[in-house]
């Protein structure tokens, strides 16, 4: 569904990605793992069009994405839930959700999708008039995911959804992702929490020094020396 090949990217004179290759198959829940500063967010930001790669290819359903504007990529159904959530704090929960459903593909389905988001996260329904910035971190993450879903994603990309959340909220978030995956959504998830990611994903890739060093299933990756090096510094 999504094919990344020979992807190079960086910031000014600093190069971060040195030829990243991996494939996200339809229906997968792929964990993108790696040490801090390995370049995980840079990959996600290349996929969503926020960072422009210096070379390489990103193909989504056979179409070349490289160089397309972010809103075009969102319209095609590749939707990012950004690191740090980036919801609009001064707007209500409802208005934040409506903004996520404003794309060409999504607008006709907006009210049905809102019902589905409220069924997935009843807390958002209870708090729909509340100003988003006054909610807890876990509730804001629910909102960020809900806003992404409102855009009718074919692929949902998440960047560290459990960052700063309590274990309880992290479980709630991952249980919701599992439900979405079971309902057919393809998911690409960057996560610091190795055990959570490996428990819920169907497979994973580990980024090391700007290239994918290993890929495999959860059990294969959990004890792999490269994973241990990335997460434990071993
Ligand atoms: N906007 C930016 N400008 C300059 N350097 C950046 C920028 N964003 C990230 N970097 C650098 O690129 C490298 C990879 O960062 P990032 O992709 O955020 O890694 P990760 O998400 O794996 O922690 C880091 O060394 C980081 O400091
Ligand atoms: Mg990051």
CSV table of C-alpha atoms and ligand atoms in Angstrom, one decimal:
chain,number,residue,atom,x,y,z
A,1,UNK,CA,0.0,0.0,0.0
A,2,UNK,CA,2.8,2.3,1.0
A,3,UNK,CA,6.3,1.7,-0.4
A,4,UNK,CA,9.3,3.7,0.8
A,5,UNK,CA,12.5,3.2,-1.1
A,6,UNK,CA,16.0,4.8,-0.9
A,7,UNK,CA,14.6,7.7,1.2
A,8,UNK,CA,17.2,10.3,2.0
A,9,UNK,CA,16.3,13.4,4.1
A,10,UNK,CA,17.9,15.9,6.5
A,11,UNK,CA,17.9,19.4,7.7
A,12,UNK,CA,20.3,21.8,5.9
A,13,UNK,CA,23.8,20.3,6.0
A,14,UNK,CA,22.7,17.6,8.4
A,15,UNK,CA,21.5,14.4,6.8
A,16,UNK,CA,19.3,12.1,8.9
A,17,UNK,CA,17.9,9.4,6.6
A,18,UNK,CA,20.5,7.5,4.5
A,19,UNK,CA,18.3,5.3,2.2
A,20,UNK,CA,15.3,4.1,4.2
A,21,UNK,CA,13.4,1.1,2.6
A,22,UNK,CA,10.3,-0.5,3.9
A,23,UNK,CA,6.8,-1.4,2.9
A,24,UNK,CA,3.5,-1.0,4.7
A,25,UNK,CA,1.0,-3.6,3.6
A,26,UNK,CA,-2.7,-3.0,3.5
A,27,UNK,CA,-4.2,-4.1,6.9
A,28,UNK,CA,-0.9,-4.0,8.7
A,29,UNK,CA,-0.2,-2.4,12.1
A,30,UNK,CA,3.5,-1.6,11.7
A,31,UNK,CA,5.6,-0.3,14.6
A,32,UNK,CA,8.4,2.1,13.6
A,33,UNK,CA,11.0,1.7,16.3
A,34,UNK,CA,14.4,3.2,17.0
A,35,UNK,CA,16.5,5.2,19.5
A,36,UNK,CA,15.8,8.8,20.3
A,37,UNK,CA,16.9,11.1,17.4
A,38,UNK,CA,17.2,8.1,15.0
A,39,UNK,CA,15.0,9.9,12.5
A,40,UNK,CA,11.6,8.3,13.1
A,41,UNK,CA,9.7,11.6,13.1
A,42,UNK,CA,11.6,12.7,10.0
A,43,UNK,CA,10.3,9.6,8.2
A,44,UNK,CA,6.7,10.3,9.2
A,45,UNK,CA,7.1,13.9,8.2
A,46,UNK,CA,8.4,12.9,4.8
A,47,UNK,CA,5.4,10.7,4.3
A,48,UNK,CA,3.0,13.4,5.2
A,49,UNK,CA,4.8,16.0,3.0
A,50,UNK,CA,6.0,18.3,5.9
A,51,UNK,CA,9.6,17.4,5.3
A,52,UNK,CA,10.8,17.2,1.7
A,53,UNK,CA,13.2,14.2,1.0
A,54,UNK,CA,16.4,14.9,-0.8
A,55,UNK,CA,16.1,11.7,-2.8
A,56,UNK,CA,14.2,8.5,-2.9
A,57,UNK,CA,10.6,7.4,-3.5
A,58,UNK,CA,7.4,7.2,-1.5
A,59,UNK,CA,4.6,5.4,-3.4
A,60,UNK,CA,1.1,5.3,-2.0
A,61,UNK,CA,-1.3,2.9,-3.8
A,62,UNK,CA,1.1,3.1,-6.8
A,63,UNK,CA,1.2,6.9,-6.9
A,64,UNK,CA,4.4,8.8,-6.3
A,65,UNK,CA,3.9,11.1,-3.3
A,66,UNK,CA,7.3,12.7,-3.1
A,67,UNK,CA,7.0,16.4,-3.5
A,68,UNK,CA,3.2,16.6,-3.1
A,69,UNK,CA,1.9,19.3,-0.7
A,70,UNK,CA,0.7,18.0,2.7
A,71,UNK,CA,-3.0,18.7,2.0
A,72,UNK,CA,-2.9,16.7,-1.2
A,73,UNK,CA,-1.4,13.8,0.7
A,74,UNK,CA,-4.1,14.1,3.4
A,75,UNK,CA,-6.8,14.2,0.7
A,76,UNK,CA,-5.4,10.9,-0.6
A,77,UNK,CA,-6.0,9.3,2.8
A,78,UNK,CA,-2.6,9.2,4.3
A,79,UNK,CA,-3.2,11.0,7.6
A,80,UNK,CA,-0.8,11.9,10.4
A,81,UNK,CA,-1.5,12.3,14.1
A,82,UNK,CA,1.4,14.5,14.9
A,83,UNK,CA,3.8,14.2,17.8
A,84,UNK,CA,2.7,16.4,20.7
A,85,UNK,CA,-0.9,16.1,19.5
A,86,UNK,CA,-1.2,19.7,18.1
A,87,UNK,CA,-4.9,20.1,18.8
A,88,UNK,CA,-6.3,23.6,18.9
A,89,UNK,CA,-6.4,24.4,22.6
A,90,UNK,CA,-8.8,27.4,22.4
A,91,UNK,CA,-11.4,25.5,20.4
A,92,UNK,CA,-14.0,23.0,21.6
A,93,UNK,CA,-13.6,19.3,21.2
A,94,UNK,CA,-16.4,19.3,18.6
A,95,UNK,CA,-14.8,22.1,16.6
A,96,UNK,CA,-11.4,20.3,16.6
A,97,UNK,CA,-13.1,17.2,15.3
A,98,UNK,CA,-15.0,19.1,12.6
A,99,UNK,CA,-11.7,20.6,11.4
A,100,UNK,CA,-10.3,17.1,10.8
A,101,UNK,CA,-13.3,16.3,8.7
A,102,UNK,CA,-13.0,19.3,6.4
A,103,UNK,CA,-11.2,17.6,3.5
A,104,UNK,CA,-12.7,16.8,0.2
A,105,UNK,CA,-12.9,13.1,0.9
A,106,UNK,CA,-14.3,13.4,4.4
A,107,UNK,CA,-16.9,16.2,4.3
A,108,UNK,CA,-19.9,14.0,3.2
A,109,UNK,CA,-19.2,11.5,5.9
A,110,UNK,CA,-18.6,13.9,8.7
A,111,UNK,CA,-21.6,13.3,11.0
A,112,UNK,CA,-21.4,9.5,10.6
A,113,UNK,CA,-17.7,9.5,11.4
A,114,UNK,CA,-18.2,11.8,14.4
A,115,UNK,CA,-20.6,9.1,15.8
A,116,UNK,CA,-17.9,6.5,15.3
A,117,UNK,CA,-15.3,8.6,17.0
A,118,UNK,CA,-17.6,9.2,20.0
A,119,UNK,CA,-18.3,5.4,20.2
A,120,UNK,CA,-14.6,4.7,20.2
A,121,UNK,CA,-13.8,7.5,22.8
A,122,UNK,CA,-17.0,8.1,24.9
A,123,UNK,CA,-14.9,10.6,26.9
A,124,UNK,CA,-14.9,12.9,23.8
A,125,UNK,CA,-18.6,12.7,23.6
A,126,UNK,CA,-19.0,13.6,27.3
A,127,UNK,CA,-16.6,16.5,26.8
A,128,UNK,CA,-17.7,17.7,23.4
A,129,UNK,CA,-18.3,21.3,24.4
A,130,UNK,CA,-15.1,21.6,26.5
A,131,UNK,CA,-12.2,23.7,25.4
A,132,UNK,CA,-9.6,21.2,24.1
A,133,UNK,CA,-6.7,22.9,25.9
A,134,UNK,CA,-8.3,22.2,29.3
A,135,UNK,CA,-8.4,18.5,28.9
A,136,UNK,CA,-5.8,16.0,30.2
A,137,UNK,CA,-3.0,14.8,28.0
A,138,UNK,CA,-4.7,11.4,27.5
A,139,UNK,CA,-7.9,13.1,26.5
A,140,UNK,CA,-6.1,15.4,24.1
A,141,UNK,CA,-4.4,12.3,22.5
A,142,UNK,CA,-7.9,10.8,22.0
A,143,UNK,CA,-8.9,14.0,20.3
A,144,UNK,CA,-5.9,14.1,18.1
A,145,UNK,CA,-6.7,10.5,17.0
A,146,UNK,CA,-10.4,11.4,16.6
A,147,UNK,CA,-9.4,14.4,14.4
A,148,UNK,CA,-7.3,12.1,12.3
A,149,UNK,CA,-10.1,9.6,11.9
A,150,UNK,CA,-12.5,12.4,10.8
A,151,UNK,CA,-10.3,12.8,7.7
A,152,UNK,CA,-11.3,9.3,6.5
A,153,UNK,CA,-7.8,7.8,6.6
A,154,UNK,CA,-6.7,4.8,4.5
A,155,UNK,CA,-3.5,4.8,6.5
A,156,UNK,CA,-3.2,6.4,10.0
A,157,UNK,CA,0.3,7.5,11.0
A,158,UNK,CA,0.9,8.2,14.7
A,159,UNK,CA,4.1,9.7,16.2
A,160,UNK,CA,4.5,8.6,19.8
A,161,UNK,CA,0.9,8.5,20.9
A,162,UNK,CA,1.7,7.4,24.4
A,163,UNK,CA,4.3,10.2,25.0
A,164,UNK,CA,3.7,11.7,28.5
A,165,UNK,CA,0.6,9.6,29.2
A,166,UNK,CA,0.0,7.4,32.3
A,167,UNK,CA,0.1,3.6,31.8
A,168,UNK,CA,-3.7,3.6,32.0
A,169,UNK,CA,-4.2,6.2,29.3
A,170,UNK,CA,-1.5,4.5,27.1
A,171,UNK,CA,-3.5,1.2,27.3
A,172,UNK,CA,-6.7,3.0,26.4
A,173,UNK,CA,-5.1,4.6,23.4
A,174,UNK,CA,-3.5,1.3,22.2
A,175,UNK,CA,-6.8,-0.6,22.8
A,176,UNK,CA,-8.5,2.0,20.5
A,177,UNK,CA,-5.8,1.5,17.9
A,178,UNK,CA,-6.3,-2.2,18.1
A,179,UNK,CA,-10.0,-1.8,17.5
A,180,UNK,CA,-9.4,0.4,14.5
A,181,UNK,CA,-6.9,-2.1,13.1
A,182,UNK,CA,-9.4,-4.9,13.6
A,183,UNK,CA,-12.0,-2.8,11.7
A,184,UNK,CA,-9.5,-2.7,8.7
A,185,UNK,CA,-7.5,0.5,9.2
A,186,UNK,CA,-3.8,0.3,8.2
A,187,UNK,CA,-1.6,1.8,10.9
A,188,UNK,CA,2.0,3.1,11.1
A,189,UNK,CA,3.0,3.9,14.6
A,190,UNK,CA,6.2,5.4,16.0
A,191,UNK,CA,6.5,4.7,19.6
A,192,UNK,CA,9.0,4.9,22.4
A,193,UNK,CA,7.2,2.3,24.4
A,194,UNK,CA,8.7,-0.9,23.0
A,195,UNK,CA,6.5,-3.4,24.9
A,196,UNK,CA,3.2,-1.6,24.0
A,197,UNK,CA,4.2,-1.4,20.3
A,198,UNK,CA,5.3,-5.0,20.0
A,199,UNK,CA,2.2,-6.2,21.9
A,200,UNK,CA,-0.2,-4.5,19.6
A,201,UNK,CA,1.5,-4.3,16.2
A,202,UNK,CA,1.5,-7.0,13.6
A,203,UNK,CA,5.2,-6.3,12.8
A,204,UNK,CA,7.9,-3.8,13.2
A,205,UNK,CA,10.9,-2.1,11.7
A,206,UNK,CA,13.9,-0.7,13.6
A,207,UNK,CA,15.6,2.4,12.3
A,208,UNK,CA,19.3,2.7,13.1
A,209,UNK,CA,21.8,5.3,11.8
A,210,UNK,CA,19.3,6.4,9.1
A,211,UNK,CA,18.5,3.0,7.6
A,212,UNK,CA,16.2,0.2,8.5
A,213,UNK,CA,18.4,-2.3,10.3
A,214,UNK,CA,15.9,-5.0,11.0
A,215,UNK,CA,12.3,-5.9,10.5
A,216,UNK,CA,10.2,-8.7,11.9
A,217,UNK,CA,7.3,-9.8,14.1
A,218,UNK,CA,6.9,-8.6,17.7
A,219,UNK,CA,8.6,-11.7,19.3
A,220,UNK,CA,11.4,-11.6,16.7
A,221,UNK,CA,12.1,-8.0,17.5
A,222,UNK,CA,11.7,-8.0,21.3
A,223,UNK,CA,14.9,-9.8,21.9
A,224,UNK,CA,16.8,-8.8,18.8
A,225,UNK,CA,20.3,-7.3,19.5
A,226,UNK,CA,19.5,-4.3,17.3
A,227,UNK,CA,16.3,-3.5,19.2
A,228,UNK,CA,18.1,-3.9,22.5
A,229,UNK,CA,20.8,-1.6,21.4
A,230,UNK,CA,18.3,1.0,20.2
A,231,UNK,CA,16.2,1.0,23.4
A,232,UNK,CA,18.6,-0.1,26.1
A,233,UNK,CA,21.9,1.1,24.8
A,234,UNK,CA,23.3,-2.4,24.9
B,1,LIG,N1,13.5,20.9,12.2
B,1,LIG,C1,14.8,20.4,12.4
B,1,LIG,N2,15.9,21.1,12.2
B,1,LIG,C2,17.1,20.6,12.4
B,1,LIG,N3,17.3,19.3,12.8
B,1,LIG,C3,16.3,18.6,13.1
B,1,LIG,C4,14.9,19.1,12.9
B,1,LIG,N4,14.1,18.1,13.3
B,1,LIG,C5,14.9,17.0,13.7
B,1,LIG,N5,16.2,17.3,13.6
B,1,LIG,C6,17.3,16.4,13.9
B,1,LIG,O1,17.2,15.3,13.1
B,1,LIG,C7,17.5,14.1,13.9
B,1,LIG,C8,16.4,13.1,13.8
B,1,LIG,O2,15.3,13.7,14.5
B,1,LIG,P1,13.9,13.0,14.6
B,1,LIG,O3,13.4,12.6,13.2
B,1,LIG,O4,13.0,13.9,15.3
B,1,LIG,O5,14.2,11.7,15.4
B,1,LIG,P2,13.2,10.8,16.3
B,1,LIG,O6,11.8,11.1,16.0
B,1,LIG,O7,13.7,9.4,16.0
B,1,LIG,O8,13.6,11.1,17.8
B,1,LIG,C9,17.9,14.6,15.3
B,1,LIG,O9,19.3,14.7,15.4
B,1,LIG,C10,17.3,16.0,15.3
B,1,LIG,O10,18.0,16.8,16.2
B,2,LIG,MG1,10.2,11.8,17.1
